[in-house]
Coordinates of C-alpha atoms in Angstrom, one line a residue:
X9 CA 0.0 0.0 0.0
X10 CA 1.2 3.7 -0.3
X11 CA 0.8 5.6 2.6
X12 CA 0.2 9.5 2.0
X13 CA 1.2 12.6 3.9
X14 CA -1.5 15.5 3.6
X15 CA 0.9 18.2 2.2
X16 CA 2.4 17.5 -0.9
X17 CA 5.7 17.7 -1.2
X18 CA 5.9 17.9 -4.9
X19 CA 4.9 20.3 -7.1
X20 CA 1.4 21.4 -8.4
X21 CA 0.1 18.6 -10.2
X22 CA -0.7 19.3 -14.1
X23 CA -4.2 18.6 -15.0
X24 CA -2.6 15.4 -17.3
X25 CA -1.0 14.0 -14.3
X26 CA -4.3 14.5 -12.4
X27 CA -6.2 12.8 -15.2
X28 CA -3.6 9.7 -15.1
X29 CA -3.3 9.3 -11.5
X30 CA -7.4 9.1 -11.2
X31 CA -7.2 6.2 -14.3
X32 CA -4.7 4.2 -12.5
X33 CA -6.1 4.4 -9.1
X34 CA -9.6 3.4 -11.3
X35 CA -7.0 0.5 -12.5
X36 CA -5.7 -0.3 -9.4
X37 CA -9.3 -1.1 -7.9
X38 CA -10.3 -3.0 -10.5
X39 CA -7.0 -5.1 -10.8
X40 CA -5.6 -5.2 -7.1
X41 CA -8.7 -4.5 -5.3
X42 CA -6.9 -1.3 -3.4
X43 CA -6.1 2.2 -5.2
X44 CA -2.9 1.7 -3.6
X45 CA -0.9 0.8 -6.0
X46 CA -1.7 3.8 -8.2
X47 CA 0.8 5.8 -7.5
X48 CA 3.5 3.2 -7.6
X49 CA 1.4 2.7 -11.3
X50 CA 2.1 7.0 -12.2
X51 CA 5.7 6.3 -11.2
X52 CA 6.2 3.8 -14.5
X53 CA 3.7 5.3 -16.5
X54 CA 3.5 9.2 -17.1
X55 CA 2.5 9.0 -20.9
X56 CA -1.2 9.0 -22.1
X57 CA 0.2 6.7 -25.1
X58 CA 1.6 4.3 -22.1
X59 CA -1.8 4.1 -20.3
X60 CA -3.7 3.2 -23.3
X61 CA -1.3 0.4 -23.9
X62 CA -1.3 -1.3 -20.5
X63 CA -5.3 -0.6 -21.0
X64 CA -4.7 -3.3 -23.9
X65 CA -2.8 -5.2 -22.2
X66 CA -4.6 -5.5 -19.0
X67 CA -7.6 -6.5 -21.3
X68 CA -5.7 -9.1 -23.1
X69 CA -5.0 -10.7 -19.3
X70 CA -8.6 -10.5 -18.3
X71 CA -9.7 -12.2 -21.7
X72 CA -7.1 -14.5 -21.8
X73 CA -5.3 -13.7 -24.7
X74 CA -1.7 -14.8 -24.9
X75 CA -0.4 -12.0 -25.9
X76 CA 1.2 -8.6 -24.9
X77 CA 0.2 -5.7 -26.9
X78 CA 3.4 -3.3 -25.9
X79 CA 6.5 -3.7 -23.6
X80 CA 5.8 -0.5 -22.1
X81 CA 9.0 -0.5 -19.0
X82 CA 12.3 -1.9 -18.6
X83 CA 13.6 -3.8 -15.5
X84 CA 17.7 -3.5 -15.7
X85 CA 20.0 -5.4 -13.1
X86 CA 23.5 -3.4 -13.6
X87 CA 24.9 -5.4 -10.7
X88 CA 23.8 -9.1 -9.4
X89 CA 25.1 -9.0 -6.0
X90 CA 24.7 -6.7 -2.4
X91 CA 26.5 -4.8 -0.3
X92 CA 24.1 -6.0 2.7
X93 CA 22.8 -10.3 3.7
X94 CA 19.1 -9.3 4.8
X95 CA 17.3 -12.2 5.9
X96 CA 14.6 -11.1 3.2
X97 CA 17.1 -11.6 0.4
X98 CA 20.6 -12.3 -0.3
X99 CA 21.2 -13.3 3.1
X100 CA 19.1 -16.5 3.4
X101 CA 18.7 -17.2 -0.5
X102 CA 21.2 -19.7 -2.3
X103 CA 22.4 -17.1 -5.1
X104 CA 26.1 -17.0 -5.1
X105 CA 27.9 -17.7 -8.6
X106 CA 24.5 -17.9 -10.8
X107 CA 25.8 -15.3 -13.1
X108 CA 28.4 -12.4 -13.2
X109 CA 28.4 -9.7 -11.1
X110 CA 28.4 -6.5 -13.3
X111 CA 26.5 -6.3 -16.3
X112 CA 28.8 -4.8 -19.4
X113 CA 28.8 -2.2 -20.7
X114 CA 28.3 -3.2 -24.1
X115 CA 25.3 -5.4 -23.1
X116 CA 23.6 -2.8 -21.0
X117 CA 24.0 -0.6 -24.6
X118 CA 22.3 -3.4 -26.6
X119 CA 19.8 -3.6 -24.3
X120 CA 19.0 0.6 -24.0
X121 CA 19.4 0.8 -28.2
X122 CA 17.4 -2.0 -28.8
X123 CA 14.4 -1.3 -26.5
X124 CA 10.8 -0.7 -28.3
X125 CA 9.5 3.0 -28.5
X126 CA 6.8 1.9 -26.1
X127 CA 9.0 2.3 -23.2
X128 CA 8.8 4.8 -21.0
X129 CA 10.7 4.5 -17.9
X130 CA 13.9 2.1 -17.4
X131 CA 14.3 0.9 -13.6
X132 CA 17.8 -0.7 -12.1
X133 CA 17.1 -3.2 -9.3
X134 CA 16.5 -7.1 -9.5
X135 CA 18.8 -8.9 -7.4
X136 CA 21.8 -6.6 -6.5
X137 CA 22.5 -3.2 -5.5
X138 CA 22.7 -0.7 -8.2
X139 CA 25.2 1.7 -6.6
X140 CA 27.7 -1.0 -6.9
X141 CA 28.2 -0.8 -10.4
X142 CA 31.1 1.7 -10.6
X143 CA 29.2 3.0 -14.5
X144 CA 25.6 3.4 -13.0
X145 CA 25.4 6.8 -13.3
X146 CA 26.6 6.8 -17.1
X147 CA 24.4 4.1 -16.8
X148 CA 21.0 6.8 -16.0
X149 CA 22.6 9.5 -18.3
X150 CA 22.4 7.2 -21.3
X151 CA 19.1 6.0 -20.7
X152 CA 17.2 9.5 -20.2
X153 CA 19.9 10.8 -23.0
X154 CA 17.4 8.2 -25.4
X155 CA 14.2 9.4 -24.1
X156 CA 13.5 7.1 -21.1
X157 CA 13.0 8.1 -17.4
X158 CA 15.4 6.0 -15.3
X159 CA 14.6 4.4 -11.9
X160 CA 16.7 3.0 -9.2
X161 CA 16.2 1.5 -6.2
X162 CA 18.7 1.0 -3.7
X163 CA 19.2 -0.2 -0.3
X164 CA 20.7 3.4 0.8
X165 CA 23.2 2.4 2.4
X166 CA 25.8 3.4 -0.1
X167 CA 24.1 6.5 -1.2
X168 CA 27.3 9.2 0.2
X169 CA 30.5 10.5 -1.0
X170 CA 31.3 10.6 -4.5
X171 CA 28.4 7.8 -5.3
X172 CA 25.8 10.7 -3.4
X173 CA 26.9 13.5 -6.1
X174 CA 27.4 11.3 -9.3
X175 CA 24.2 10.2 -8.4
X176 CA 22.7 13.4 -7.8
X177 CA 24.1 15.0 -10.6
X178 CA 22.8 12.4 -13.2
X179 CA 19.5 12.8 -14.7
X180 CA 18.0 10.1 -12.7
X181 CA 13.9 11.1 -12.8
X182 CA 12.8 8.4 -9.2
X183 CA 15.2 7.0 -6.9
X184 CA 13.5 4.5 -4.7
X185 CA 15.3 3.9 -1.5
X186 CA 14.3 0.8 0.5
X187 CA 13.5 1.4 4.4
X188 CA 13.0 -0.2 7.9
X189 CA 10.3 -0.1 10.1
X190 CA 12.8 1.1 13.1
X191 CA 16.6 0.6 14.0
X192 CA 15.8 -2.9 16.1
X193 CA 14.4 -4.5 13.1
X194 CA 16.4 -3.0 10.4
X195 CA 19.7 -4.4 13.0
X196 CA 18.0 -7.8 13.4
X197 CA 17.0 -8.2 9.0
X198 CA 19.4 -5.9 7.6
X199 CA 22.1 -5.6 9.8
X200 CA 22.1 -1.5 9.4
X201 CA 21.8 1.5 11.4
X202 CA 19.0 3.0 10.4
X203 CA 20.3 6.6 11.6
X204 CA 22.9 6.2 8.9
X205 CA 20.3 5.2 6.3
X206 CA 18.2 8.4 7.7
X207 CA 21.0 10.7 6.9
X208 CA 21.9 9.0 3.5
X209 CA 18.4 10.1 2.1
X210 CA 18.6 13.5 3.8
X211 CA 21.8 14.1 2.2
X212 CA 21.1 13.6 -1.1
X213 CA 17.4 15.3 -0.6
X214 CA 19.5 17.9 0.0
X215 CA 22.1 17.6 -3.2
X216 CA 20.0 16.2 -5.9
X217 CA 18.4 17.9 -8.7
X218 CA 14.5 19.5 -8.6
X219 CA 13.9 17.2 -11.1
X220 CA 14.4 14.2 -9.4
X221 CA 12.2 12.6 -6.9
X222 CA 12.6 10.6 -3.7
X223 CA 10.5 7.8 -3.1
X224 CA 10.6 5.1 -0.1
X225 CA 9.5 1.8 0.0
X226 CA 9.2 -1.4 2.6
X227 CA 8.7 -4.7 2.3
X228 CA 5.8 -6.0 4.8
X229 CA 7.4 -9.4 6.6
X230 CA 6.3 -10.8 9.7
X231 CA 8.6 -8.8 11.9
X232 CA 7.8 -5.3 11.0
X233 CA 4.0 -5.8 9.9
X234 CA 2.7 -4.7 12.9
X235 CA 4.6 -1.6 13.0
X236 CA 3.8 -0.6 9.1
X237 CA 1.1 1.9 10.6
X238 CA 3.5 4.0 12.1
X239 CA 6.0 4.2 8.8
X240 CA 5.0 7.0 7.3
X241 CA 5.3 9.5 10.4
X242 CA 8.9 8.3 11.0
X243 CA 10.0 8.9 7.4
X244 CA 7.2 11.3 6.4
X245 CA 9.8 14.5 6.0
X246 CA 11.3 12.7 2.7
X247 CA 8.7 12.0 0.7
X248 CA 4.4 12.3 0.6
X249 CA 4.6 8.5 -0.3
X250 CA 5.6 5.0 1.4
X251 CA 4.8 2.3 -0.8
X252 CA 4.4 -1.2 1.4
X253 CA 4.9 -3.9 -0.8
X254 CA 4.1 -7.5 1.0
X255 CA 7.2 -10.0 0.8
X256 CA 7.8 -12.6 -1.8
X257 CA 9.1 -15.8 -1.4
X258 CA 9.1 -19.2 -3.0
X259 CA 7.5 -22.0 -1.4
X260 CA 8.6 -25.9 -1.3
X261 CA 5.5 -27.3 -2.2
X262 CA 3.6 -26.2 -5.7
X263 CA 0.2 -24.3 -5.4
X264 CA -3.0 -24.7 -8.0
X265 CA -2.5 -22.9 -11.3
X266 CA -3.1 -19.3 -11.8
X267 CA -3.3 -16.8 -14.1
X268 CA -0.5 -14.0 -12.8
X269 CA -0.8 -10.8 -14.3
X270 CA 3.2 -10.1 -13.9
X271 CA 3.7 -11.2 -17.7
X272 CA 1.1 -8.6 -18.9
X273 CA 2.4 -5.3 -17.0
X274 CA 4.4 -4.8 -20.1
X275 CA 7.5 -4.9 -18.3
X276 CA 10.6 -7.1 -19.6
X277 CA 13.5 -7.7 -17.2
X278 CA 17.3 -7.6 -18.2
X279 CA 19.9 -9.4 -16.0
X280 CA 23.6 -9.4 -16.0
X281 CA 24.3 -12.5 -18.3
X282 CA 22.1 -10.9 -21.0
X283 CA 18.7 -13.2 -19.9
X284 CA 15.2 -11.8 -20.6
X285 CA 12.2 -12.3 -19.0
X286 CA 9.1 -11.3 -18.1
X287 CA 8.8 -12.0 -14.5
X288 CA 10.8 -9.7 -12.1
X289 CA 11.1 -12.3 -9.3
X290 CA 12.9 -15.0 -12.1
X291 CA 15.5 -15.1 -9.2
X292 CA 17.6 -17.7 -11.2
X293 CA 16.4 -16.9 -14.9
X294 CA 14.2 -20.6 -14.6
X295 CA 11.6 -18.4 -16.6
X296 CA 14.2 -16.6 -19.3
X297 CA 12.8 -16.3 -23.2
X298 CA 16.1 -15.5 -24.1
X299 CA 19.4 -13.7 -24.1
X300 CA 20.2 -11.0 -25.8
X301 CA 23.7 -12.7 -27.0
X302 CA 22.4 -14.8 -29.2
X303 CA 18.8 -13.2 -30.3
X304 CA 18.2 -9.7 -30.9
X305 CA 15.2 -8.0 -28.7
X306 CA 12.6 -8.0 -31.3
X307 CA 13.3 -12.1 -31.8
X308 CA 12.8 -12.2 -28.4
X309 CA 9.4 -10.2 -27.7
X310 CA 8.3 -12.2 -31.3
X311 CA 9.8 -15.4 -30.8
X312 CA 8.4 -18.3 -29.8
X313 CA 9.2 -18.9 -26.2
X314 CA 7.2 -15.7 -25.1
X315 CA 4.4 -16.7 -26.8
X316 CA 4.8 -20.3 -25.3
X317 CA 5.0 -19.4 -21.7
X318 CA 2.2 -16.5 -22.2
X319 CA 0.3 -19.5 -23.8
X320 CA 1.2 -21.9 -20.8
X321 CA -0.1 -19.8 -17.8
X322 CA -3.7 -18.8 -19.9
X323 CA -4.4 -23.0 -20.5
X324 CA -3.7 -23.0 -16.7
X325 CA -0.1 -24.9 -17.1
X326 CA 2.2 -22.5 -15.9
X327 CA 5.8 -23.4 -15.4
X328 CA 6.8 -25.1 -11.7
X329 CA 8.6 -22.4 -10.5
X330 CA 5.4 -19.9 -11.2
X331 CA 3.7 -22.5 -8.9
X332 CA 5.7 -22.1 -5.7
X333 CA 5.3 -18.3 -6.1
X334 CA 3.9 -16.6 -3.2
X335 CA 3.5 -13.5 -1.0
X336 CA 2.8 -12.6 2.7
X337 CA -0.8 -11.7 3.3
X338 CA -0.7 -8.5 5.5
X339 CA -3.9 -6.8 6.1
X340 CA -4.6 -3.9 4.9
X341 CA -2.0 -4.3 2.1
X342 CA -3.0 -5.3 -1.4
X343 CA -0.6 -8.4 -3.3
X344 CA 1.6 -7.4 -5.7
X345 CA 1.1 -9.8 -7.8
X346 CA -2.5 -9.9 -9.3
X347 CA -3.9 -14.0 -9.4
X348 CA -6.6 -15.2 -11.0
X349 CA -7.3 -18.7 -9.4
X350 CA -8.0 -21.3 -12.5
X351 CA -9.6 -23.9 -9.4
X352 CA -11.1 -22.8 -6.0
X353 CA -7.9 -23.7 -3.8
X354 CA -5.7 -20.7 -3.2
X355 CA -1.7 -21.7 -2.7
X356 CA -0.5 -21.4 0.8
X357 CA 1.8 -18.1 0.7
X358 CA 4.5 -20.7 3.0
X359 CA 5.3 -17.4 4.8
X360 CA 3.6 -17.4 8.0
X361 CA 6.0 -18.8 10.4
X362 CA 9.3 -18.6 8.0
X363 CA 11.7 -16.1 8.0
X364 CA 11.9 -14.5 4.6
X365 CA 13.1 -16.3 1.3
X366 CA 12.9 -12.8 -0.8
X367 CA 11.7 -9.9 0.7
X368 CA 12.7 -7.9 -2.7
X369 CA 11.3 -4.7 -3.0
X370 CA 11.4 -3.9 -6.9

């Protein structure tokens, strides 16, 4: 869910933004059940043009239609490691040595010049810590220098020195940083001070452009949920919105097939060994439709194995790992990931008394 301050800390809304931002929390009703995710919709998708697609796709998902009418956003992972183990993430997940560390340079360029005109906004997260990738912001410059609004989200927690004012001084449009509920927990699942993580985001409030937006966001697991209330008046000075996003994780045992809406957001993700796919928790690539160094993009968003695996989950056959998908119900707080149930049985999310096996916030 977002959580909203009463004064605005932005500026005057134009009457297009007001127009889109009523549309998607419309959307967000009809898709999540919750307006809440509207704003974390306006964040991805500023254009008119955009919103009409997604319209098309969304439709496609509620008919069943496998097929995506336009990538519309890019998921980038620049770097496939982490500065911090949380317990939500790299700290209690088996990911060491699944593929290289930085992305190169000459992949991320294939992947920026080769991206459809749909695209609006490109977004650097996944499984690693942007601010670890020594090029990032080159990285932020060449996107916006070919027309797309660039997104990161970051952990914080490397956000001074000379990292703080490349980053400040790069045409980055959001940057998302990822909070705690308070300095006991973030200790216990981060292993951070949250002081320091307090005065990282002040400090580059302070240094970045007027252009460039601050955003926060949480991930709901069982040891802060209870505290999630109280979020947005500890953090409130930074930004009018928290967005609470519940926890992901994969599950041993295999739920009833679904029909996830992830593949028909219009968002593609790109990872460090040049893998594609559709699904932005494909932790270990198991749902890939290709790689970019041995198809071009357009092969890819054509080729067979998207239309496949779109084909797969709308015959109610999607892949095993989809099965074992799940997220921590937290009330009050809308999924993520919008299911439609093919049978009556609804998987078990496998989170309740576990500690974390994601917790990724992207």
């Amino acid at each position: 869910m977002w959580q909203r301050r009463n004064e605005p800390l932005t500026k005057r809304k134009t009457l297009t933004e007001r127009a889109l931002r009523a549309a998607y929390a419309v959307a967000s009703r009809i898709i999540y059940g919750d307006s809440a995710h509207a704003d974390w919709m306006y964040e991805k998708m500023q254009r008119p043009a955009t919103c009409f697609a997604i319209a098309i796709n969304v439709a496609f998902y509620a008919l069943r239609v496998p097929r995506v009418y336009k990538i519309t956003s890019a998921m980038i992972e620049p770097v496939f490691g982490c500065n911090l183990r949380c317990k939500t993430c790299w700290g209690v997940l088996d990911l060491e040595g699944h593929r290289q560390t930085l992305m190169s340079w000459d992949l991320f360029c294939k992947i920026v010049d080769s991206l459809p005109k749909s695209v609006e906004s490109v977004t650097f997260a996944l499984l690693g810590e942007p601010l670890l990738h020594p090029r990032l912001h080159e990285m932020i410059d060449y996107v916006a220098g070919r027309g797309f609004r660039a997104i990161v989200f970051t952990n914080g927690m490397l956000l001074k020195g000379e990292a703080l004012s490349r980053l400040a001084q790069s045409s980055l449009s959001v940057l998302n940083v990822s909070i705690e509920a308070d300095n006991e927990i973030a200790g216990e699942i981060r292993g951070i001070d949250l002081d320091i993580l307090r005065a990282n985001v002040a400090a580059f409030v302070k240094a970045k452009r007027l252009d460039t937006e601050v955003k926060l966001s949480i991930v709901a697991h069982p040891g802060n949920r209870d505290k999630l209330p109280f979020i947005l008046k500890e953090w409130g000075e930074f930004a009018e919105h928290i967005k609470i996003c519940p926890q992901m994780g994969v599950s041993e045992e295999s739920g009833e097939p679904f029909l996830c809406i992830e593949p028909w957001r219009g968002n593609l993700n790109f990872f460090t060994n040049g893998n594609v796919s559709p699904c932005c928790f494909d932790m270990y690539n198991e749902l890939a439709i290709g790689n970019l160094s041995a198809q071009t993009l357009s092969e890819i968003i054509q080729g067979g194995a998207f239309r496949a695996f779109l084909q797969r989950i709308t015959r109610g056959q999607a892949p095993p790992r989809c099965l074992r998908c799940t997220e921590l119900p937290v009330k009050g707080i809308p999924l993520r990931v919008r299911k439609r149930m093919h049978s009556k049985k609804q998987p078990d999310s496998g989170l309740r008394d576990k500690p974390a096996q994601d917790g990724s916030n992207r």
